[in-house]
Short mmCIF file of C-alpha atoms (C1' of nucleotides) in Angstrom, two decimals:
data_model
loop_
_atom_site.label_atom_id
_atom_site.label_comp_id
_atom_site.label_asym_id
_atom_site.label_seq_id
_atom_site.Cartn_x
_atom_site.Cartn_y
_atom_site.Cartn_z
CA MET A 190 -83.49 60.99 51.58
CA PRO A 191 -86.20 62.64 53.14
CA ARG A 192 -88.46 61.90 56.60
CA ILE A 193 -88.09 58.24 57.85
CA ASP A 194 -89.55 57.46 60.14
CA ALA A 195 -88.68 54.11 60.87
CA PRO A 196 -85.26 53.32 62.93
CA THR A 197 -83.07 51.93 59.20
CA VAL A 198 -83.68 52.50 55.70
CA ALA A 199 -84.42 49.08 55.40
CA GLU A 200 -86.87 49.07 57.85
CA HIS A 201 -88.67 52.18 56.01
CA ARG A 202 -88.28 50.50 52.67
CA ALA A 203 -90.24 47.74 54.43
CA GLN A 204 -92.94 49.65 55.74
CA GLN A 205 -93.28 51.67 52.70
CA ARG A 206 -93.86 48.54 50.49
CA ARG A 207 -96.39 47.33 52.37
CA ALA A 208 -98.12 50.32 52.79
CA ILE A 209 -98.49 50.64 49.10
CA LEU A 210 -99.96 47.31 48.76
CA ASP A 211 -102.45 47.42 51.22
CA ALA A 212 -103.46 50.79 49.90
CA ALA A 213 -103.42 49.05 46.63
CA ARG A 214 -105.76 45.60 47.93
CA ALA A 215 -107.70 47.95 49.94
CA LEU A 216 -108.68 50.18 46.86
CA LEU A 217 -108.92 47.12 44.41
CA ALA A 218 -111.39 45.25 47.49
CA GLU A 219 -113.73 48.83 47.58
CA HIS A 220 -113.66 49.82 44.10
CA ARG A 221 -113.06 46.31 42.02
CA ARG A 222 -111.09 47.55 39.27
CA ALA A 223 -107.24 48.57 39.10
CA PRO A 224 -106.77 51.27 41.39
CA THR A 225 -104.80 54.11 40.25
CA LEU A 226 -101.64 55.09 41.15
CA ALA A 227 -102.84 58.70 42.41
CA ALA A 228 -105.81 56.85 45.08
CA THR A 229 -102.84 54.68 45.73
CA ALA A 230 -100.34 56.54 46.48
CA GLN A 231 -102.54 58.94 48.38
CA ARG A 232 -103.70 56.07 50.64
CA ALA A 233 -99.99 55.01 51.47
CA GLY A 234 -99.49 58.57 52.00
CA LEU A 235 -96.58 59.38 49.56
CA ALA A 236 -96.23 61.15 46.21
CA ARG A 237 -97.60 59.18 43.06
CA SER A 238 -94.21 59.26 41.95
CA SER A 239 -92.45 57.84 44.83
CA ILE A 240 -94.35 54.84 44.16
CA TYR A 241 -92.11 54.15 41.26
CA ARG A 242 -88.77 53.92 43.80
CA TYR A 243 -90.81 50.25 45.24
CA PHE A 244 -92.42 49.33 42.26
CA ALA A 245 -91.08 49.34 38.41
CA SER A 246 -94.98 50.18 37.23
CA GLN A 247 -98.60 49.78 37.66
CA GLU A 248 -98.73 46.50 36.42
CA GLU A 249 -95.82 45.27 38.56
CA LEU A 250 -97.19 46.65 41.71
CA LEU A 251 -100.73 44.81 40.86
CA ALA A 252 -98.67 41.95 40.27
CA ALA A 253 -97.42 42.26 43.91
CA VAL A 254 -100.44 42.56 45.39
CA VAL A 255 -101.71 39.31 43.83
CA ALA A 256 -98.92 37.41 44.77
CA ASP A 257 -99.27 38.64 48.31
CA VAL A 258 -103.17 37.24 48.52
CA PHE A 259 -102.65 34.11 46.20
CA PRO A 260 -100.39 31.69 48.45
CA ALA A 261 -102.91 31.79 51.46
CA TRP A 262 -106.12 31.29 49.04
CA ALA A 263 -104.15 28.05 46.69
CA ALA A 264 -102.58 26.97 50.18
CA THR A 265 -106.23 26.72 51.38
CA ILE A 266 -108.06 24.81 48.60
CA ARG A 267 -104.61 22.58 48.23
CA SER A 268 -105.35 21.28 52.02
CA ARG A 269 -109.00 21.06 51.31
CA VAL A 270 -108.43 18.88 47.96
CA GLU A 271 -106.01 16.38 49.72
CA GLU A 272 -108.80 16.12 52.15
CA ALA A 273 -110.90 14.58 49.72
CA HIS A 274 -111.66 11.41 48.84
CA GLY A 275 -111.73 10.15 45.39
CA PRO A 276 -111.48 11.93 42.13
CA GLY A 277 -115.57 13.28 42.31
CA GLU A 278 -114.72 14.34 45.59
CA LYS A 279 -112.19 16.12 44.83
CA VAL A 280 -113.88 18.37 42.39
CA TRP A 281 -116.62 19.07 44.59
CA ALA A 282 -114.25 19.99 47.72
CA TYR A 283 -112.18 22.19 45.25
CA VAL A 284 -115.43 23.86 43.93
CA ARG A 285 -116.73 24.22 47.91
CA ALA A 286 -113.47 25.65 48.94
CA ASN A 287 -113.54 28.42 46.02
CA LEU A 288 -116.86 29.33 47.41
CA ASP A 289 -115.92 29.46 50.96
CA LEU A 290 -113.41 31.65 49.90
CA PHE A 291 -115.58 34.02 48.52
CA THR A 292 -117.51 34.42 51.45
CA SER A 293 -114.63 34.36 53.98
CA PRO A 294 -112.86 37.61 55.97
CA GLU A 295 -110.30 37.58 52.82
CA GLN A 296 -113.78 37.65 50.32
CA ASP A 297 -113.18 41.07 48.75
CA VAL A 298 -109.93 41.15 47.43
CA ALA A 299 -111.04 37.30 46.39
CA THR A 300 -114.26 38.56 44.18
CA ALA A 301 -112.24 41.72 43.02
CA LEU A 302 -109.32 39.77 41.52
CA SER A 303 -112.31 37.46 39.69
CA GLU A 304 -114.55 40.24 38.73
CA VAL A 305 -111.35 41.91 37.12
CA VAL A 306 -111.45 39.05 34.21
CA ASP A 307 -110.30 42.46 32.99
CA PRO A 308 -108.11 41.96 29.76
CA GLY A 309 -106.38 45.09 30.72
CA ILE A 310 -103.36 45.40 33.57
CA LEU A 311 -104.49 43.05 35.93
CA ARG A 312 -105.18 40.10 34.01
CA GLU A 313 -101.87 38.79 33.67
CA PRO A 314 -101.08 38.96 36.28
CA VAL A 315 -104.08 36.83 38.03
CA GLU A 316 -103.53 34.67 35.44
CA ALA A 317 -99.95 33.40 36.41
CA PHE A 318 -101.48 32.97 39.24
CA HIS A 319 -104.50 31.23 38.66
CA ALA A 320 -102.56 28.31 36.53
CA GLU A 321 -100.77 27.39 39.92
CA LEU A 322 -104.26 27.51 42.24
CA ARG A 323 -106.12 25.06 39.46
CA ARG A 324 -103.91 22.47 39.68
CA PRO A 325 -105.17 20.62 42.19
CA LEU A 326 -108.82 20.70 40.31
CA VAL A 327 -107.23 19.51 36.43
CA ALA A 328 -105.50 16.67 38.60
CA ALA A 329 -108.50 15.63 39.86
CA LEU A 330 -110.33 16.04 36.56
CA ALA A 331 -107.76 13.94 34.86
CA GLU A 332 -108.16 11.15 37.40
CA LEU A 333 -111.78 10.86 36.62
CA GLY A 334 -110.50 10.29 33.17
CA GLU A 335 -111.81 13.81 31.67
CA PRO A 336 -109.86 13.70 28.36
CA CYS A 337 -109.60 17.25 27.78
CA PRO A 338 -108.69 18.01 31.92
CA ASP A 339 -107.16 21.89 31.41
CA LEU A 340 -110.40 23.05 29.47
CA ALA A 341 -113.10 20.98 31.64
CA ALA A 342 -111.16 22.96 34.62
CA ASP A 343 -111.64 26.23 32.67
CA VAL A 344 -114.79 25.08 32.59
CA VAL A 345 -115.51 24.44 36.41
CA GLU A 346 -113.89 27.86 37.36
CA ALA A 347 -116.00 29.53 35.31
CA ALA A 348 -118.86 27.76 36.52
CA ILE A 349 -118.07 29.29 39.79
CA LEU A 350 -117.56 32.62 39.55
CA PRO A 351 -121.12 33.85 38.69
CA VAL A 352 -122.07 31.60 41.66
CA ALA A 353 -119.92 33.64 43.64
CA ARG A 354 -120.66 36.85 42.04
CA ALA A 355 -124.35 36.32 43.64
CA LEU A 356 -123.49 35.42 47.14
CA THR A 357 -121.22 38.21 47.28
CA ALA A 358 -123.59 41.05 45.18
CA ASP A 359 -124.59 43.77 47.46
CA GLY A 360 -128.32 43.41 48.57
CA SER A 361 -128.36 39.31 48.02
CA THR A 362 -131.07 37.29 49.68
CA LEU A 363 -129.52 33.97 48.13
CA ASP A 364 -128.78 31.12 50.56
CA PRO A 365 -125.55 30.12 50.62
CA ASP A 366 -126.84 26.00 50.47
CA ASP A 367 -129.24 27.00 47.26
CA ALA A 368 -125.92 28.58 45.20
CA ARG A 369 -123.62 25.53 46.11
CA ALA A 370 -127.34 23.06 45.25
CA VAL A 371 -126.59 25.04 41.48
CA LEU A 372 -123.62 24.17 41.09
CA ARG A 373 -124.14 20.69 42.63
CA ARG A 374 -126.97 20.12 40.30
CA LEU A 375 -125.20 21.30 37.18
CA LEU A 376 -121.78 19.51 37.75
CA GLY A 377 -123.38 16.58 39.61
CA GLY A 378 -124.12 14.32 37.20
CA TYR A 379 -120.25 14.71 35.67
CA LEU A 380 -119.09 14.10 39.40
CA GLY A 381 -120.96 10.81 40.12
CA LEU A 382 -122.04 12.47 43.33
CA MET B 1297 -120.51 71.71 6.16
CA PRO B 1298 -118.08 70.93 4.62
CA ARG B 1299 -117.30 68.30 1.78
CA ILE B 1300 -120.45 65.87 1.60
CA ASP B 1301 -119.96 62.90 -0.65
CA ALA B 1302 -123.49 61.37 -0.68
CA PRO B 1303 -126.68 62.67 -2.97
CA THR B 1304 -128.55 64.34 0.41
CA VAL B 1305 -127.41 65.68 3.77
CA ALA B 1306 -129.38 62.41 5.63
CA GLU B 1307 -128.20 60.21 3.22
CA HIS B 1308 -124.49 61.32 4.25
CA ARG B 1309 -125.22 60.98 7.70
CA ALA B 1310 -126.11 57.73 7.42
CA GLN B 1311 -123.18 56.67 5.62
CA GLN B 1312 -120.83 58.16 8.33
CA ARG B 1313 -122.63 56.58 10.88
CA ARG B 1314 -122.22 52.83 9.20
CA ALA B 1315 -118.46 53.73 8.51
CA ILE B 1316 -117.76 54.41 11.96
CA LEU B 1317 -119.86 51.99 13.46
CA ASP B 1318 -118.67 49.12 10.63
CA ALA B 1319 -114.88 51.07 11.66
CA ALA B 1320 -115.21 50.16 15.72
CA ARG B 1321 -116.64 46.75 14.90
CA ALA B 1322 -113.72 45.52 13.20
CA LEU B 1323 -111.26 46.95 15.32
CA LEU B 1324 -112.87 45.39 18.30
CA ALA B 1325 -113.05 41.80 16.37
CA GLU B 1326 -109.44 42.78 15.73
CA HIS B 1327 -107.92 43.72 18.70
CA ARG B 1328 -110.90 42.19 21.07
CA ARG B 1329 -110.42 45.41 23.27
CA ALA B 1330 -112.58 48.73 23.12
CA PRO B 1331 -111.73 50.59 19.81
CA THR B 1332 -110.06 54.01 21.02
CA LEU B 1333 -112.05 57.18 19.31
CA ALA B 1334 -108.59 57.73 17.35
CA ALA B 1335 -108.07 54.66 15.70
CA THR B 1336 -111.48 54.57 14.65
CA ALA B 1337 -112.18 57.88 13.50
CA GLN B 1338 -108.58 57.25 11.08
CA ARG B 1339 -110.29 53.86 9.83
CA ALA B 1340 -113.39 55.81 9.45
CA GLY B 1341 -111.81 58.69 7.36
CA LEU B 1342 -112.92 61.56 9.52
CA ALA B 1343 -111.49 63.41 12.54
CA ARG B 1344 -111.42 61.78 16.37
CA SER B 1345 -114.02 64.70 17.33
CA SER B 1346 -116.42 64.34 13.86
CA ILE B 1347 -117.10 61.50 15.57
CA TYR B 1348 -119.27 62.98 18.61
CA ARG B 1349 -121.90 64.66 16.06
CA TYR B 1350 -123.28 60.73 15.51
CA PHE B 1351 -122.65 59.64 18.85
CA ALA B 1352 -122.70 61.44 22.41
CA SER B 1353 -120.29 59.11 23.17
CA GLN B 1354 -117.26 56.30 22.99
CA GLU B 1355 -119.79 53.87 25.45
CA GLU B 1356 -122.99 55.25 22.70
CA LEU B 1357 -120.97 54.37 20.17
CA LEU B 1358 -119.87 50.87 21.41
CA ALA B 1359 -123.67 50.53 22.49
CA ALA B 1360 -124.57 51.08 19.47
CA VAL B 1361 -122.25 48.61 17.83
CA VAL B 1362 -123.50 45.93 20.15
CA ALA B 1363 -126.70 46.86 19.38
CA ASP B 1364 -126.26 46.25 15.73
CA VAL B 1365 -124.75 43.11 16.04
CA PHE B 1366 -126.82 41.30 18.70
CA PRO B 1367 -130.10 40.88 17.29
CA ALA B 1368 -129.60 38.22 14.57
CA TRP B 1369 -127.45 36.29 16.74
CA ALA B 1370 -130.11 36.15 19.60
CA ALA B 1371 -132.37 35.43 16.51
CA THR B 1372 -130.22 32.42 15.66
CA ILE B 1373 -130.01 31.21 19.24
CA ARG B 1374 -133.99 31.84 20.10
CA SER B 1375 -135.27 29.64 16.80
CA ARG B 1376 -132.36 26.98 17.78
CA VAL B 1377 -133.63 26.63 21.14
CA GLU B 1378 -137.44 26.73 19.43
CA GLU B 1379 -136.32 23.75 17.27
CA ALA B 1380 -135.67 21.43 19.98
CA HIS B 1381 -137.62 19.36 21.89
CA GLY B 1382 -138.14 19.12 25.84
CA PRO B 1383 -136.42 21.67 28.23
CA GLY B 1384 -132.92 19.30 28.11
CA GLU B 1385 -133.01 19.44 24.74
CA LYS B 1386 -133.06 22.85 24.64
CA VAL B 1387 -130.52 23.85 27.28
CA TRP B 1388 -128.04 21.78 24.94
CA ALA B 1389 -129.27 23.34 21.75
CA TYR B 1390 -128.46 26.34 23.42
CA VAL B 1391 -125.04 25.54 24.61
CA ARG B 1392 -124.36 24.24 21.01
CA ALA B 1393 -125.70 27.35 18.69
CA ASN B 1394 -123.33 29.71 21.22
CA LEU B 1395 -120.69 27.89 20.49
CA ASP B 1396 -121.27 27.74 16.82
CA LEU B 1397 -121.95 31.45 16.44
CA PHE B 1398 -118.36 31.45 17.75
CA THR B 1399 -117.28 29.66 15.42
CA SER B 1400 -119.08 31.57 12.14
CA PRO B 1401 -118.43 34.57 10.12
CA GLU B 1402 -119.56 36.70 12.22
CA GLN B 1403 -117.01 34.85 15.25
CA ASP B 1404 -115.07 37.79 15.39
CA VAL B 1405 -117.03 39.67 17.08
CA ALA B 1406 -119.05 37.49 18.64
CA THR B 1407 -115.34 36.38 20.62
CA ALA B 1408 -114.43 40.12 20.77
CA LEU B 1409 -117.86 40.65 22.80
CA SER B 1410 -117.50 37.82 25.15
CA GLU B 1411 -113.74 37.91 25.49
CA VAL B 1412 -114.31 41.60 26.51
CA VAL B 1413 -116.29 40.65 29.87
CA ASP B 1414 -114.11 44.03 30.97
CA PRO B 1415 -115.50 46.03 33.98
CA GLY B 1416 -115.10 48.97 31.26
CA ILE B 1417 -116.48 50.52 29.17
CA LEU B 1418 -117.99 47.61 27.20
CA ARG B 1419 -119.82 45.74 29.93
CA GLU B 1420 -123.06 47.78 30.56
CA PRO B 1421 -124.01 47.50 26.63
CA VAL B 1422 -122.98 44.01 26.39
CA GLU B 1423 -125.14 42.92 29.48
CA ALA B 1424 -128.44 44.72 28.48
CA PHE B 1425 -128.53 42.62 25.28
CA HIS B 1426 -127.40 39.61 27.20
CA ALA B 1427 -130.22 39.76 29.60
CA GLU B 1428 -132.72 39.93 26.26
CA LEU B 1429 -130.35 37.24 24.58
CA ARG B 1430 -130.28 34.75 27.08
CA ARG B 1431 -133.83 34.18 27.97
CA PRO B 1432 -134.83 30.91 26.54
CA LEU B 1433 -132.12 29.53 28.41
CA VAL B 1434 -133.64 31.24 31.60
CA ALA B 1435 -136.77 29.61 30.55
CA ALA B 1436 -135.99 25.95 29.70
CA LEU B 1437 -134.00 25.82 32.79
CA ALA B 1438 -136.88 26.65 34.75
CA GLU B 1439 -138.83 23.82 32.78
CA LEU B 1440 -136.76 21.40 33.97
CA GLY B 1441 -137.40 22.45 37.55
CA GLU B 1442 -134.52 24.76 38.68
CA PRO B 1443 -135.19 26.78 41.60
CA CYS B 1444 -132.88 29.40 40.64
CA PRO B 1445 -133.08 29.50 36.74
CA ASP B 1446 -131.27 32.62 36.47
CA LEU B 1447 -128.26 32.12 38.67
CA ALA B 1448 -128.26 28.41 36.91
CA ALA B 1449 -128.02 30.37 33.59
CA ASP B 1450 -125.57 32.60 34.59
CA VAL B 1451 -123.41 29.28 35.02
CA VAL B 1452 -124.47 27.33 31.87
CA GLU B 1453 -122.85 31.14 29.81
CA ALA B 1454 -119.71 30.94 31.96
CA ALA B 1455 -119.37 27.60 31.25
CA ILE B 1456 -119.76 28.10 27.76
CA LEU B 1457 -116.74 30.98 27.35
CA PRO B 1458 -113.81 28.78 28.06
CA VAL B 1459 -114.72 26.44 25.39
CA ALA B 1460 -115.64 28.90 23.09
CA ARG B 1461 -111.90 30.49 23.60
CA ALA B 1462 -110.35 27.37 23.62
CA LEU B 1463 -111.72 27.13 19.69
CA THR B 1464 -111.15 29.90 18.48
CA ALA B 1465 -107.85 30.91 20.10
CA ASP B 1466 -104.95 31.21 17.48
CA GLY B 1467 -103.00 28.00 17.65
CA SER B 1468 -105.76 25.77 18.50
CA THR B 1469 -105.80 22.43 17.64
CA LEU B 1470 -109.01 21.51 19.62
CA ASP B 1471 -111.52 19.24 17.91
CA PRO B 1472 -114.63 20.96 18.05
CA ASP B 1473 -116.61 18.03 18.95
CA ASP B 1474 -113.85 17.18 22.07
CA ALA B 1475 -114.81 20.35 23.04
CA ARG B 1476 -118.57 20.01 22.76
CA ALA B 1477 -118.40 16.68 24.70
CA VAL B 1478 -116.61 18.01 27.43
CA LEU B 1479 -119.49 20.62 28.20
CA ARG B 1480 -121.95 18.07 27.89
CA ARG B 1481 -119.97 15.58 29.84
CA LEU B 1482 -119.78 18.70 32.39
CA LEU B 1483 -123.71 19.70 31.38
CA GLY B 1484 -124.66 16.11 30.71
CA GLY B 1485 -125.99 14.76 34.04
CA TYR B 1486 -128.42 17.90 34.73
CA LEU B 1487 -129.51 17.81 31.30
CA GLY B 1488 -130.33 14.17 31.51
CA LEU B 1489 -128.72 13.82 28.28
"C1'" DC C 977 -66.40 64.07 62.93
"C1'" DA C 978 -66.75 65.67 58.36
"C1'" DA C 979 -66.99 64.95 53.01
"C1'" DT C 980 -68.88 61.85 50.45
"C1'" DC C 981 -71.69 58.93 48.30
"C1'" DT C 982 -76.51 56.97 48.12
"C1'" DT C 983 -81.33 57.12 47.70
"C1'" DA C 984 -86.14 58.16 49.35
"C1'" DG C 985 -89.24 62.27 48.10
"C1'" DC C 986 -91.52 65.05 45.48
"C1'" DG C 987 -92.56 68.35 41.47
"C1'" DA C 988 -92.65 68.91 36.30
"C1'" DC C 989 -93.23 67.54 32.13
"C1'" DG C 990 -94.43 64.45 28.16
"C1'" DC C 991 -97.67 61.21 26.35
"C1'" DC C 992 -101.99 59.16 25.32
"C1'" DG C 993 -107.04 58.78 26.04
"C1'" DT C 994 -111.95 61.36 26.13
"C1'" DG C 995 -115.43 65.23 25.87
"C1'" DT C 996 -115.86 70.25 24.61
"C1'" DC C 997 -115.55 74.68 22.05
"C1'" DG C 998 -115.31 77.53 18.75
"C1'" DC C 999 -114.79 78.88 13.85
"C1'" DG C 1000 -115.27 78.60 8.99
"C1'" DA C 1001 -117.42 76.43 5.18
"C1'" DA C 1002 -121.09 73.71 2.45
"C1'" DC C 1003 -125.92 72.01 2.09
"C1'" DC C 1004 -130.36 73.46 2.53
"C1'" DG C 1005 -134.88 76.60 2.61
"C1'" DA C 1006 -137.12 81.01 1.70
"C1'" DT D 317 -129.28 85.79 -2.86
"C1'" DC D 318 -129.53 84.95 1.41
"C1'" DG D 319 -129.77 83.57 6.16
"C1'" DG D 320 -129.86 79.16 9.21
"C1'" DT D 321 -128.50 74.54 10.34
"C1'" DT D 322 -124.87 71.55 11.25
"C1'" DC D 323 -120.76 69.10 9.37
"C1'" DG D 324 -115.66 68.90 9.85
"C1'" DC D 325 -111.61 70.19 12.50
"C1'" DG D 326 -107.94 71.83 14.90
"C1'" DA D 327 -107.50 73.83 19.95
"C1'" DC D 328 -108.15 73.14 24.39
"C1'" DA D 329 -109.13 71.01 29.36
"C1'" DC D 330 -108.59 67.17 32.11
"C1'" DG D 331 -106.87 62.65 34.10
"C1'" DG D 332 -104.04 58.70 33.42
"C1'" DC D 333 -99.29 56.67 33.40
"C1'" DG D 334 -94.32 56.21 32.92
"C1'" DT D 335 -90.06 59.83 33.48
"C1'" DC D 336 -86.54 62.81 35.00
"C1'" DG D 337 -84.06 66.17 37.97
"C1'" DC D 338 -83.43 68.41 42.55
"C1'" DT D 339 -83.43 68.19 47.11
"C1'" DA D 340 -82.17 66.65 51.40
"C1'" DA D 341 -81.43 62.83 54.66
"C1'" DG D 342 -79.18 58.70 55.79
"C1'" DA D 343 -75.51 55.91 55.00
"C1'" DT D 344 -70.77 55.06 54.66
"C1'" DT D 345 -65.80 55.15 55.54
"C1'" DG D 346 -61.71 57.68 55.92
#
DNA sequence: CAATCTTAGCGACGCCGTGTCGCGAACCGA
DNA sequence: TCGGTTCGCGACACGGCGTCGCTAAGATTG
């Protein structure tokens, strides 16, 4: 068991796991695509093969990254929706909360995760948490009398993405208020706002 | 120059190119992801390395597949939009034309191409033609007085995708009319319908 | 304290993907 | 007929992921 820098092995393990997770998250945010294990390992300061001591596969590692980020995100959205009064307001609160998250300090990961609708390795872990995250939206839509709340929720969420992308694009000069206004106009009739 | 089955070399070349293109298209439709060169070559009946006699890279091959499919698609959409009267109707015609294409005989490729929003190799060629395809939508939105017609077009197109996916999903029991209704309710206020 | 067990870390390997290279063979034109 | 062109192909290089076996350092137990 080569060089251990923490007092105990258990702590060392926790530190290494964190280092790998952080490295993967940073690379995901930078490149907006699933990071390679080689790059992740280099950034975390260990050998590529050693990653497998902590995660069974690249997919599991990425799922762990997602699991690391989503809970706080979901909690924020849920509370924002709960603060709103009436189903239409709740849907709008959901939309705004999402847009705010995309332009928040966690913007990098949030954007990257959504950008990567990759049919590849990131898709499955992201979608698992997605189902959890969108529950308040589905509920609000059902309350609005929408016969297909799940499908409608898909549509609303899909509509949010391009706006978020436009807001976080590199040389974007788009005013956040204008961006919100586009969504508001588009979904406005439905929301009764 | 081994075995040539066509009268002339030029015809043989054209036939081979077509065979590769068709193989790639079929595989794309089947697996909804960029086909490997090995699989494409096997299906087209030549060696993997021979594909490079016809296409400089996998990316160029896939771009050619896209270029092969899009023109007819774009023409259909354009004519459907032109048939509509008034900007709101045009937007709705654009949406309906897209949904119809997803459930048409070319459904396989259309769905696959949209499904593959892959940040990977298919993305660039698809987006190039996409800009061309959506022009009538942008025009109609601008006519509606939308201040950010490009962004709004992004949103409308993004909204179409989940509905198309739901319609073409494997065990889908969704009524196409219900699906359209979801989009109509969501965009309805905006379209003034 | 020492023998033993456990296990982190690592390099080497296998497999599969893309893209390149050189050779042989077939077609074409002079 | 004969040389040039180029098609088709296997071999190769390179870079991904995942596995294996060795080494050595910590943990455990007597």
